[in-house]
Amino acid sequence: MAFRQLIRSGTGSPGLTQSGALSTLERITVLVVIVGVIAVDLFGIIFSYGPSLPQSLLSIATTIVFALYLWSPWVATAALGIVFALSFVAGTQSAAIFAAAVAVGLVVRLGRMSLILSYAGAFLVATAIVGYSNPDAPVNVGIYLIIATVAGAIGFALRLALDKGRRLEQELAERAEHEREAVLAERRWIAGELHDSIAHHLTVVALHVQMLDDPERSRDSQDAIRVAARTAMTDLRFVIELADDGPRSSAVHSGDLATAIDEAQGEIEAAGHAVVSEGDARDERIHRAGEIILARIMRESATNILKHAGPGDVSIRLDVDDEALTLEIRSPLPATPRRDLPSSRTGVNRMAERVLGASGEFTAGAVDGQWRVSASLPIN
């Protein structure tokens, strides 16, 4: 099962169809072993207690070949074949085939499937040649095959462990990215909620502050400011509770469309506009998701009307049938743009995102001297 999984691996993990790479610890281990073996051969040459000089030099060359596996398995394998051929001249076939058996571990650990199969075939042929040329072949061939099997199993185990480690790192990186995106989405949501609620009430406050000097409207403006401030604090507490995943207060804005239209109508009329409202906001065909979206659009539209509308009447029309529910809001365009009220310039985009995200249709723009906002949501 693990072998088939490693062969099929193709999602960023090495697999047997792709070349691998030694980890830092593996590289250090291989280099330490190579240096140790070369040191032993050099001591043998210096103190003349080992084999002959040609045999010692060929042994050192064989050991150096293992270092090539840190660079290119194919080049190292080709060099090992050359060393094996030279071993027949120096009479060190047994040492060469032993080195080839040990190298099976590195080939399995680093090579592609093509290299592994090629090496396995060449190793069996080389073992047969050594066995045929050696009278102790039955014993030696078995030892070589056992060494090659153990080395290959170790190489495969290391490769499989590294493959799992890399997949785990990739999964952890993907999970961290998902968590980061979730945090950013939550921040955008909090910012949107603050914009849709707090910005509206701040607009109401800013508008009525300008009316405090009017003796006839001062008292109404004070009441409007008081209500807007209280409602803003309630909505702010609601957003904070949601961000903290705490209990939700029952007194917060619930997305009731009828309430949103009534509040918007009262605020717009307090600003000096006559409001004509048509449609039943309590129609049973209005689904909850559509009610929440249209309530938000009604509030944002009221904010924009308070900021930008010129003198004249405002119309609010809600049409509900068996296929769609449509909210249309019209307000007179100003003769000159107002610059004395705060504006984040994100309201229209927020409304469009809400409607389009629910597979609806949204338009906003100037039509016949009026600013028209239209949002249509499917019933089903």
Coordinates of N, CA, C and O in Angstrom, one line a residue, residues 164-339:
K164 N 6.2 11.6 3.4 CA 5.1 11.9 4.4 C 5.4 13.3 5.1 O 4.5 14.1 5.3
G165 N 6.7 13.5 5.4 CA 7.0 14.8 6.1 C 6.7 16.0 5.2 O 6.2 17.0 5.6
R166 N 7.0 15.9 3.9 CA 6.8 17.0 3.0 C 5.3 17.2 2.8 O 4.8 18.3 2.7
R167 N 4.6 16.1 2.7 CA 3.1 16.2 2.5 C 2.5 16.9 3.7 O 1.6 17.7 3.6
L168 N 3.0 16.5 4.9 CA 2.5 17.1 6.1 C 2.9 18.6 6.2 O 2.0 19.4 6.6
E169 N 4.1 19.0 5.8 CA 4.4 20.4 5.7 C 3.5 21.2 4.7 O 3.1 22.3 5.0
Q170 N 3.2 20.5 3.6 CA 2.4 21.2 2.6 C 1.0 21.4 3.2 O 0.3 22.4 3.0
E171 N 0.5 20.3 3.9 CA -0.9 20.4 4.5 C -0.9 21.5 5.5 O -1.9 22.2 5.7
L172 N 0.2 21.6 6.3 CA 0.2 22.6 7.4 C 0.3 24.0 6.8 O -0.4 24.9 7.3
A173 N 1.0 24.1 5.7 CA 1.1 25.4 5.0 C -0.2 25.8 4.4 O -0.7 27.0 4.5
E174 N -0.9 24.8 3.8 CA -2.3 25.1 3.3 C -3.2 25.5 4.4 O -4.1 26.4 4.2
R175 N -3.1 24.7 5.5 CA -4.0 25.0 6.6 C -3.8 26.4 7.2 O -4.7 27.2 7.5
A176 N -2.5 26.8 7.3 CA -2.1 28.1 7.7 C -2.7 29.2 6.8 O -3.2 30.3 7.2
E177 N -2.6 28.9 5.5 CA -3.1 29.9 4.5 C -4.6 30.0 4.6 O -5.2 31.1 4.5
H178 N -5.3 28.9 4.8 CA -6.8 28.9 5.0 C -7.1 29.7 6.2 O -8.1 30.5 6.2
E179 N -6.4 29.5 7.3 CA -6.7 30.2 8.5 C -6.4 31.7 8.3 O -7.2 32.6 8.9
R180 N -5.4 32.1 7.6 CA -5.1 33.5 7.3 C -6.2 34.1 6.5 O -6.7 35.2 6.8
E181 N -6.7 33.3 5.5 CA -7.8 33.8 4.7 C -9.1 34.0 5.5 O -9.8 34.9 5.3
A182 N -9.3 33.0 6.4 CA -10.5 33.1 7.3 C -10.4 34.4 8.2 O -11.4 35.0 8.4
V183 N -9.2 34.6 8.7 CA -9.0 35.8 9.6 C -9.3 37.1 8.7 O -10.0 38.0 9.2
L184 N -8.7 37.1 7.5 CA -9.0 38.3 6.7 C -10.4 38.5 6.3 O -11.0 39.6 6.3
A185 N -11.1 37.3 6.0 CA -12.5 37.4 5.7 C -13.3 37.9 6.9 O -14.3 38.7 6.8
E186 N -12.9 37.5 8.1 CA -13.6 37.9 9.3 C -13.4 39.4 9.5 O -14.3 40.2 9.9
R187 N -12.2 39.9 9.2 CA -11.9 41.3 9.4 C -12.7 42.1 8.4 O -13.2 43.2 8.7
R188 N -12.8 41.6 7.1 CA -13.6 42.3 6.1 C -15.0 42.3 6.5 O -15.7 43.3 6.3
W189 N -15.5 41.2 7.1 CA -16.9 41.2 7.5 C -17.2 42.2 8.6 O -18.2 42.9 8.6
I190 N -16.3 42.2 9.6 CA -16.4 43.2 10.7 C -16.4 44.6 10.2 O -17.2 45.5 10.6
A191 N -15.5 44.9 9.3 CA -15.4 46.2 8.7 C -16.7 46.6 7.9 O -17.2 47.7 8.0
G192 N -17.3 45.6 7.2 CA -18.5 45.8 6.5 C -19.7 46.0 7.4 O -20.5 46.9 7.2
E193 N -19.7 45.3 8.5 CA -20.8 45.5 9.5 C -20.7 46.8 10.1 O -21.7 47.5 10.3
L194 N -19.5 47.2 10.4 CA -19.3 48.6 11.0 C -19.7 49.7 10.0 O -20.4 50.7 10.4
H195 N -19.4 49.5 8.8 CA -19.7 50.4 7.8 C -21.2 50.5 7.6 O -21.8 51.6 7.5
D196 N -21.9 49.3 7.5 CA -23.3 49.3 7.3 C -24.2 49.9 8.4 O -25.3 50.4 8.2
S197 N -23.7 49.8 9.6 CA -24.5 50.2 10.8 C -23.9 51.5 11.4 O -24.7 52.5 11.4
I198 N -22.7 51.5 11.8 CA -22.2 52.7 12.5 C -22.1 53.9 11.6 O -22.5 55.1 12.0
A199 N -21.7 53.7 10.3 CA -21.6 54.9 9.4 C -22.9 55.5 9.2 O -23.0 56.7 9.0
H200 N -24.0 54.7 9.1 CA -25.3 55.3 9.0 C -25.7 56.2 10.1 O -26.1 57.3 9.9
H201 N -25.5 55.7 11.3 CA -25.8 56.5 12.5 C -25.0 57.8 12.6 O -25.4 58.8 13.0
L202 N -23.7 57.7 12.2 CA -22.8 58.8 12.3 C -23.3 59.9 11.2 O -23.2 61.1 11.5
T203 N -23.8 59.4 10.1 CA -24.4 60.3 9.1 C -25.6 61.1 9.7 O -25.8 62.3 9.5
V204 N -26.4 60.3 10.4 CA -27.6 60.9 11.0 C -27.2 62.0 12.0 O -27.7 63.1 12.1
V205 N -26.2 61.6 12.8 CA -25.7 62.6 13.8 C -25.2 63.8 13.2 O -25.5 65.0 13.6
A206 N -24.3 63.6 12.2 CA -23.7 64.8 11.5 C -24.7 65.7 10.8 O -24.6 66.9 10.8
L207 N -25.8 65.1 10.3 CA -26.8 65.8 9.6 C -27.6 66.7 10.6 O -27.8 67.9 10.4
H208 N -28.0 66.1 11.7 CA -28.8 66.8 12.7 C -28.0 67.8 13.5 O -28.5 68.7 14.1
V209 N -26.7 67.6 13.6 CA -25.8 68.6 14.3 C -25.9 69.9 13.6 O -26.0 71.0 14.2
Q210 N -26.1 69.9 12.3 CA -26.2 71.1 11.5 C -27.5 71.8 11.7 O -27.7 73.0 11.3
M211 N -28.5 71.1 12.2 CA -29.8 71.6 12.4 C -30.1 72.1 13.8 O -31.1 72.7 14.1
L212 N -29.0 72.0 14.7 CA -29.2 72.4 16.1 C -29.4 73.9 16.2 O -30.0 74.4 17.2
D213 N -28.9 74.7 15.3 CA -29.1 76.1 15.4 C -30.4 76.6 14.9 O -30.8 77.8 15.1
D214 N -31.2 75.7 14.3 CA -32.6 76.0 13.9 C -33.5 75.9 15.1 O -33.8 74.7 15.5
P215 N -34.1 76.9 15.6 CA -34.9 76.8 16.8 C -36.1 75.9 16.6 O -36.6 75.2 17.5
E216 N -36.7 75.9 15.4 CA -37.9 75.1 15.1 C -37.6 73.6 15.0 O -38.4 72.7 15.3
R217 N -36.3 73.2 14.7 CA -36.0 71.8 14.5 C -35.0 71.3 15.5 O -34.5 70.2 15.5
S218 N -34.6 72.2 16.4 CA -33.5 71.9 17.4 C -33.9 70.7 18.3 O -33.1 69.7 18.5
R219 N -35.1 70.7 18.8 CA -35.6 69.7 19.7 C -35.6 68.3 19.0 O -35.2 67.3 19.5
D220 N -36.2 68.3 17.8 CA -36.3 67.1 17.0 C -34.9 66.6 16.6 O -34.6 65.3 16.7
S221 N -33.9 67.5 16.3 CA -32.6 67.1 16.0 C -31.9 66.5 17.2 O -31.1 65.5 17.1
Q222 N -32.1 67.0 18.4 CA -31.5 66.5 19.6 C -32.0 65.1 19.8 O -31.3 64.2 20.2
D223 N -33.3 64.9 19.7 CA -33.9 63.5 19.8 C -33.3 62.5 18.8 O -33.0 61.4 19.1
A224 N -33.2 63.0 17.6 CA -32.6 62.1 16.5 C -31.2 61.8 16.8 O -30.7 60.6 16.6
I225 N -30.4 62.7 17.3 CA -29.0 62.5 17.7 C -28.9 61.5 18.8 O -28.1 60.5 18.8
R226 N -29.8 61.6 19.8 CA -29.8 60.7 20.9 C -30.2 59.3 20.5 O -29.5 58.3 20.9
V227 N -31.2 59.2 19.6 CA -31.6 57.8 19.2 C -30.5 57.2 18.3 O -30.1 56.0 18.4
A228 N -29.9 58.0 17.4 CA -28.8 57.5 16.5 C -27.6 57.0 17.4 O -27.0 56.0 17.1
A229 N -27.2 57.8 18.4 CA -26.1 57.4 19.2 C -26.4 56.2 20.0 O -25.5 55.3 20.1
R230 N -27.6 56.1 20.5 CA -27.9 54.8 21.3 C -28.0 53.6 20.4 O -27.4 52.5 20.7
T231 N -28.5 53.8 19.2 CA -28.6 52.7 18.2 C -27.2 52.3 17.8 O -26.9 51.1 17.6
A232 N -26.3 53.3 17.5 CA -25.0 53.0 17.1 C -24.2 52.2 18.2 O -23.5 51.2 17.8
M233 N -24.4 52.5 19.4 CA -23.8 51.8 20.5 C -24.3 50.3 20.5 O -23.5 49.4 20.8
T234 N -25.6 50.2 20.3 CA -26.2 48.8 20.3 C -25.6 48.0 19.2 O -25.2 46.8 19.4
D235 N -25.5 48.6 18.0 CA -25.0 47.9 16.8 C -23.5 47.6 17.0 O -23.0 46.5 16.6
L236 N -22.8 48.5 17.6 CA -21.3 48.3 17.9 C -21.2 47.1 18.8 O -20.3 46.3 18.7
R237 N -22.0 47.1 19.9 CA -21.9 46.0 20.8 C -22.2 44.6 20.2 O -21.6 43.6 20.4
F238 N -23.2 44.7 19.2 CA -23.5 43.5 18.5 C -22.4 43.0 17.7 O -22.0 41.8 17.7
V239 N -21.7 43.9 17.0 CA -20.5 43.5 16.1 C -19.4 42.9 17.0 O -18.8 41.9 16.7
I240 N -19.2 43.6 18.2 CA -18.1 43.1 19.1 C -18.5 41.7 19.6 O -17.6 40.8 19.7
E241 N -19.7 41.5 20.0 CA -20.1 40.2 20.5 C -19.9 39.1 19.4 O -19.5 38.0 19.7
L242 N -20.3 39.4 18.2 CA -20.1 38.4 17.1 C -18.6 38.2 16.9 O -18.1 37.0 16.7
A243 N -17.7 39.2 16.9 CA -16.3 39.0 16.7 C -15.7 38.2 17.9 O -14.8 37.4 17.7
D244 N -16.2 38.3 19.1 CA -15.8 37.6 20.2 C -16.4 36.2 20.4 O -16.1 35.5 21.3
D245 N -17.4 35.9 19.4 CA -18.1 34.7 19.5 C -18.9 34.6 20.8 O -19.0 33.5 21.4
G246 N -19.3 35.7 21.3 CA -20.1 35.7 22.6 C -21.6 35.6 22.4 O -22.1 35.5 21.3
P247 N -22.3 35.7 23.4 CA -23.8 35.6 23.3 C -24.3 36.8 22.7 O -23.9 38.0 22.9
R248 N -25.3 36.7 21.8 CA -25.9 37.8 21.1 C -27.1 38.4 21.9 O -27.9 37.7 22.4
S249 N -27.1 39.7 21.9 CA -28.2 40.4 22.6 C -29.4 40.4 21.7 O -29.4 40.5 20.5
S250 N -30.5 40.2 22.4 CA -31.8 40.2 21.6 C -32.2 41.6 21.2 O -33.2 41.7 20.4
A251 N -31.6 42.6 21.6 CA -32.0 44.0 21.3 C -31.3 44.6 20.1 O -31.5 45.7 19.7
V252 N -30.4 43.8 19.5 CA -29.6 44.3 18.3 C -30.5 44.3 17.1 O -31.5 43.6 17.0
H253 N -30.0 45.0 16.1 CA -30.6 45.0 14.8 C -30.7 43.6 14.2 O -29.7 43.0 14.0
S254 N -31.9 43.1 13.9 CA -32.1 41.7 13.5 C -32.2 41.6 12.0 O -32.4 40.5 11.5
G255 N -32.2 42.6 11.2 CA -32.3 42.5 9.7 C -33.8 42.5 9.3 O -34.1 41.9 8.3
D256 N -34.7 43.0 10.2 CA -36.1 43.1 9.8 C -36.4 44.1 8.8 O -36.1 45.3 9.0
L257 N -36.9 43.7 7.6 CA -37.1 44.7 6.5 C -38.1 45.8 6.9 O -37.9 46.9 6.6
A258 N -39.2 45.4 7.4 CA -40.2 46.4 7.8 C -39.7 47.4 8.7 O -39.9 48.6 8.6
T259 N -38.9 47.0 9.7 CA -38.4 47.9 10.7 C -37.4 48.8 10.0 O -37.3 50.0 10.3
A260 N -36.5 48.2 9.1 CA -35.5 49.0 8.4 C -36.2 50.1 7.6 O -35.7 51.2 7.5
I261 N -37.3 49.8 6.9 CA -38.0 50.7 6.0 C -38.6 51.8 6.9 O -38.5 53.0 6.6
D262 N -39.2 51.4 8.0 CA -39.8 52.4 8.9 C -38.8 53.4 9.5 O -39.0 54.6 9.6
E263 N -37.6 52.8 9.9 CA -36.6 53.7 10.5 C -36.0 54.6 9.4 O -35.8 55.8 9.7
A264 N -35.8 54.1 8.2 CA -35.3 54.9 7.1 C -36.2 56.0 6.8 O -35.9 57.2 6.6
Q265 N -37.5 55.7 6.7 CA -38.5 56.7 6.4 C -38.6 57.8 7.4 O -38.6 59.0 7.1
G266 N -38.5 57.4 8.7 CA -38.5 58.4 9.8 C -37.3 59.3 9.7 O -37.3 60.6 9.8
E267 N -36.1 58.8 9.4 CA -34.9 59.6 9.4 C -34.8 60.5 8.1 O -34.4 61.6 8.2
I268 N -35.3 60.0 7.0 CA -35.4 60.8 5.8 C -36.4 61.9 6.0 O -36.1 63.1 5.5
E269 N -37.5 61.6 6.6 CA -38.5 62.7 6.8 C -38.0 63.7 7.7 O -38.3 64.9 7.6
A270 N -37.2 63.3 8.8 CA -36.7 64.2 9.7 C -35.6 65.1 9.1 O -35.4 66.3 9.5
A271 N -35.1 64.7 8.0 CA -34.1 65.5 7.2 C -34.8 66.4 6.2 O -34.1 67.2 5.5
G272 N -36.1 66.4 6.2 CA -36.8 67.4 5.3 C -37.4 66.8 4.0 O -37.8 67.6 3.2
H273 N -37.3 65.5 3.8 CA -37.8 64.9 2.6 C -39.2 64.2 2.8 O -39.3 63.5 3.8
A274 N -40.1 64.4 1.9 CA -41.3 63.6 1.9 C -41.0 62.2 1.4 O -40.2 62.1 0.4
V275 N -41.6 61.2 2.0 CA -41.3 59.8 1.6 C -42.6 59.1 1.2 O -43.6 59.1 1.9
V276 N -42.5 58.5 0.0 CA -43.6 57.7 -0.5 C -43.2 56.2 -0.5 O -42.2 55.9 -1.2
S277 N -43.9 55.4 0.3 CA -43.5 54.0 0.5 C -44.6 53.1 0.0 O -45.8 53.3 0.3
E278 N -44.2 52.2 -0.8 CA -45.2 51.2 -1.4 C -44.7 49.8 -1.2 O -43.5 49.5 -1.2
G279 N -45.6 48.9 -1.0 CA -45.3 47.5 -0.9 C -45.4 47.0 0.6 O -45.3 47.8 1.5
D280 N -45.6 45.7 0.7 CA -45.8 45.1 2.0 C -44.5 44.4 2.4 O -44.1 43.3 1.9
A281 N -43.8 45.0 3.4 CA -42.5 44.4 3.8 C -42.7 43.2 4.7 O -41.7 42.5 5.0
R282 N -43.9 42.9 5.0 CA -44.2 41.7 5.8 C -44.8 40.5 5.0 O -45.4 39.6 5.6
D283 N -44.7 40.6 3.7 CA -45.2 39.6 2.9 C -44.5 38.2 3.2 O -43.3 38.1 3.3
E284 N -45.3 37.2 3.3 CA -44.8 35.9 3.8 C -43.9 35.3 2.7 O -43.1 34.3 3.0
R285 N -43.9 35.7 1.5 CA -43.0 35.2 0.4 C -41.6 35.7 0.5 O -40.7 35.1 -0.1
I286 N -41.4 36.7 1.4 CA -40.0 37.2 1.5 C -39.2 36.3 2.4 O -39.5 36.1 3.6
H287 N -38.2 35.6 1.9 CA -37.4 34.7 2.7 C -36.4 35.5 3.6 O -36.2 36.6 3.3
R288 N -35.9 34.8 4.6 CA -35.1 35.4 5.6 C -33.8 36.0 5.0 O -33.5 37.2 5.4
A289 N -33.2 35.3 4.1 CA -31.9 35.8 3.6 C -32.2 37.1 2.8 O -31.5 38.1 2.9
G290 N -33.3 37.1 2.0 CA -33.6 38.3 1.2 C -34.0 39.4 2.1 O -33.7 40.6 1.8
E291 N -34.7 39.1 3.2 CA -35.1 40.2 4.1 C -33.9 40.9 4.7 O -33.8 42.1 4.8
I292 N -32.9 40.1 5.1 CA -31.7 40.7 5.7 C -30.9 41.5 4.7 O -30.5 42.6 5.0
I293 N -30.8 41.0 3.5 CA -30.0 41.7 2.5 C -30.7 43.0 2.1 O -30.1 44.1 2.0
L294 N -32.0 43.0 1.9 CA -32.8 44.2 1.5 C -32.8 45.2 2.7 O -32.8 46.4 2.5
A295 N -32.8 44.7 3.9 CA -32.8 45.6 5.1 C -31.5 46.4 5.1 O -31.4 47.6 5.4
R296 N -30.4 45.7 4.8 CA -29.1 46.4 4.8 C -29.0 47.4 3.6 O -28.5 48.5 3.8
I297 N -29.6 47.0 2.5 CA -29.6 48.0 1.4 C -30.5 49.2 1.7 O -30.2 50.3 1.3
M298 N -31.6 48.9 2.4 CA -32.4 50.1 2.8 C -31.7 51.0 3.7 O -31.7 52.2 3.6
R299 N -31.0 50.5 4.6 CA -30.2 51.3 5.6 C -29.1 52.1 4.9 O -28.9 53.3 5.1
E300 N -28.3 51.4 4.0 CA -27.3 52.0 3.3 C -27.8 53.1 2.3 O -27.2 54.2 2.2
S301 N -29.0 52.8 1.7 CA -29.6 53.8 0.8 C -30.0 55.0 1.6 O -29.9 56.2 1.1
A302 N -30.6 54.8 2.8 CA -31.0 55.9 3.6 C -29.8 56.8 4.0 O -29.8 58.0 4.0
T303 N -28.6 56.1 4.3 CA -27.4 56.8 4.6 C -27.0 57.7 3.4 O -26.7 58.9 3.6
N304 N -27.0 57.2 2.2 CA -26.7 58.0 1.0 C -27.7 59.1 0.7 O -27.2 60.2 0.3
I305 N -28.9 58.8 1.0 CA -29.9 59.9 0.8 C -29.7 61.1 1.8 O -29.7 62.2 1.4
L306 N -29.4 60.7 3.0 CA -29.1 61.8 4.0 C -27.9 62.6 3.6 O -27.8 63.8 3.9
K307 N -26.9 61.9 3.0 CA -25.7 62.6 2.7 C -25.8 63.4 1.4 O -25.3 64.5 1.3
H308 N -26.5 62.9 0.4 CA -26.3 63.4 -1.0 C -27.6 63.9 -1.6 O -27.5 64.6 -2.6
A309 N -28.8 63.6 -1.1 CA -30.0 63.9 -1.8 C -30.3 65.4 -1.9 O -30.0 66.1 -0.9
G310 N -30.8 65.8 -3.0 CA -31.3 67.2 -3.1 C -32.7 67.4 -2.7 O -33.3 66.4 -2.2
P311 N -33.2 68.6 -2.8 CA -34.6 68.8 -2.4 C -35.6 68.0 -3.2 O -35.4 67.8 -4.4
G312 N -36.6 67.4 -2.6 CA -37.6 66.7 -3.3 C -38.0 65.4 -2.5 O -37.6 65.2 -1.4
D313 N -39.0 64.7 -3.2 CA -39.5 63.5 -2.5 C -38.6 62.3 -2.8 O -37.9 62.2 -3.7
V314 N -38.7 61.3 -1.8 CA -38.0 60.0 -1.9 C -39.1 58.9 -2.0 O -40.1 59.0 -1.3
S315 N -38.9 58.0 -2.9 CA -39.8 56.9 -3.0 C -39.1 55.6 -2.7 O -38.0 55.3 -3.1
I316 N -39.9 54.7 -2.0 CA -39.4 53.4 -1.6 C -40.5 52.4 -2.1 O -41.6 52.5 -1.7
R317 N -40.1 51.5 -3.0 CA -41.1 50.6 -3.6 C -40.6 49.2 -3.5 O -39.5 48.8 -3.9
L318 N -41.4 48.3 -2.9 CA -41.1 46.9 -2.7 C -42.1 46.1 -3.5 O -43.3 46.2 -3.2
D319 N -41.6 45.3 -4.4 CA -42.5 44.4 -5.2 C -42.1 43.0 -4.9 O -40.9 42.6 -5.0
V320 N -43.1 42.2 -4.6 CA -42.9 40.8 -4.3 C -43.9 40.0 -5.2 O -45.1 40.2 -5.2
D321 N -43.3 39.0 -5.9 CA -44.1 38.0 -6.7 C -43.6 36.6 -6.4 O -42.8 36.5 -5.5
D322 N -44.1 35.7 -7.2 CA -43.7 34.3 -6.9 C -42.3 34.0 -7.4 O -41.8 32.9 -7.1
E323 N -41.6 34.9 -8.1 CA -40.3 34.6 -8.7 C -39.2 35.5 -8.0 O -38.1 35.0 -7.9
A324 N -39.5 36.7 -7.7 CA -38.5 37.6 -7.2 C -39.1 38.6 -6.2 O -40.3 38.9 -6.2
L325 N -38.2 39.2 -5.4 CA -38.6 40.4 -4.6 C -37.6 41.5 -5.0 O -36.4 41.3 -5.1
T326 N -38.2 42.7 -5.2 CA -37.4 43.8 -5.7 C -37.6 45.0 -4.9 O -38.8 45.4 -4.6
L327 N -36.5 45.6 -4.5 CA -36.6 46.9 -3.7 C -36.0 48.0 -4.6 O -34.9 47.9 -5.1
E328 N -36.8 49.0 -4.8 CA -36.3 50.2 -5.6 C -36.5 51.4 -4.8 O -37.5 51.7 -4.2
I329 N -35.4 52.2 -4.7 CA -35.4 53.4 -3.9 C -34.9 54.6 -4.9 O -33.9 54.5 -5.5
R330 N -35.7 55.6 -4.9 CA -35.4 56.8 -5.7 C -35.3 58.0 -4.9 O -36.1 58.2 -4.0
S331 N -34.3 58.8 -5.1 CA -34.1 60.1 -4.4 C -33.6 61.2 -5.4 O -32.9 60.9 -6.4
P332 N -34.0 62.4 -5.1 CA -33.6 63.5 -6.1 C -32.1 63.8 -6.0 O -31.5 63.7 -4.9
L333 N -31.5 64.0 -7.1 CA -30.1 64.3 -7.2 C -29.8 65.8 -6.7 O -30.7 66.7 -7.0
P334 N -28.7 66.1 -6.0 CA -28.5 67.4 -5.6 C -28.0 68.3 -6.7 O -27.4 67.9 -7.7
A335 N -28.3 69.6 -6.6 CA -27.8 70.5 -7.6 C -26.3 70.7 -7.5 O -25.6 70.7 -8.5
T336 N -25.8 70.6 -6.3 CA -24.3 70.6 -6.1 C -24.0 69.6 -5.1 O -24.7 69.4 -4.1
P337 N -22.9 68.8 -5.3 CA -22.5 67.8 -4.3 C -22.2 68.3 -2.9 O -21.6 69.4 -2.8
R338 N -22.7 67.6 -1.9 CA -22.4 67.9 -0.5 C -21.1 67.3 -0.1 O -20.8 66.2 -0.3
R339 N -20.3 68.1 0.6 CA -19.0 67.7 1.1 C -18.8 67.9 2.6 O -17.7 67.7 3.1

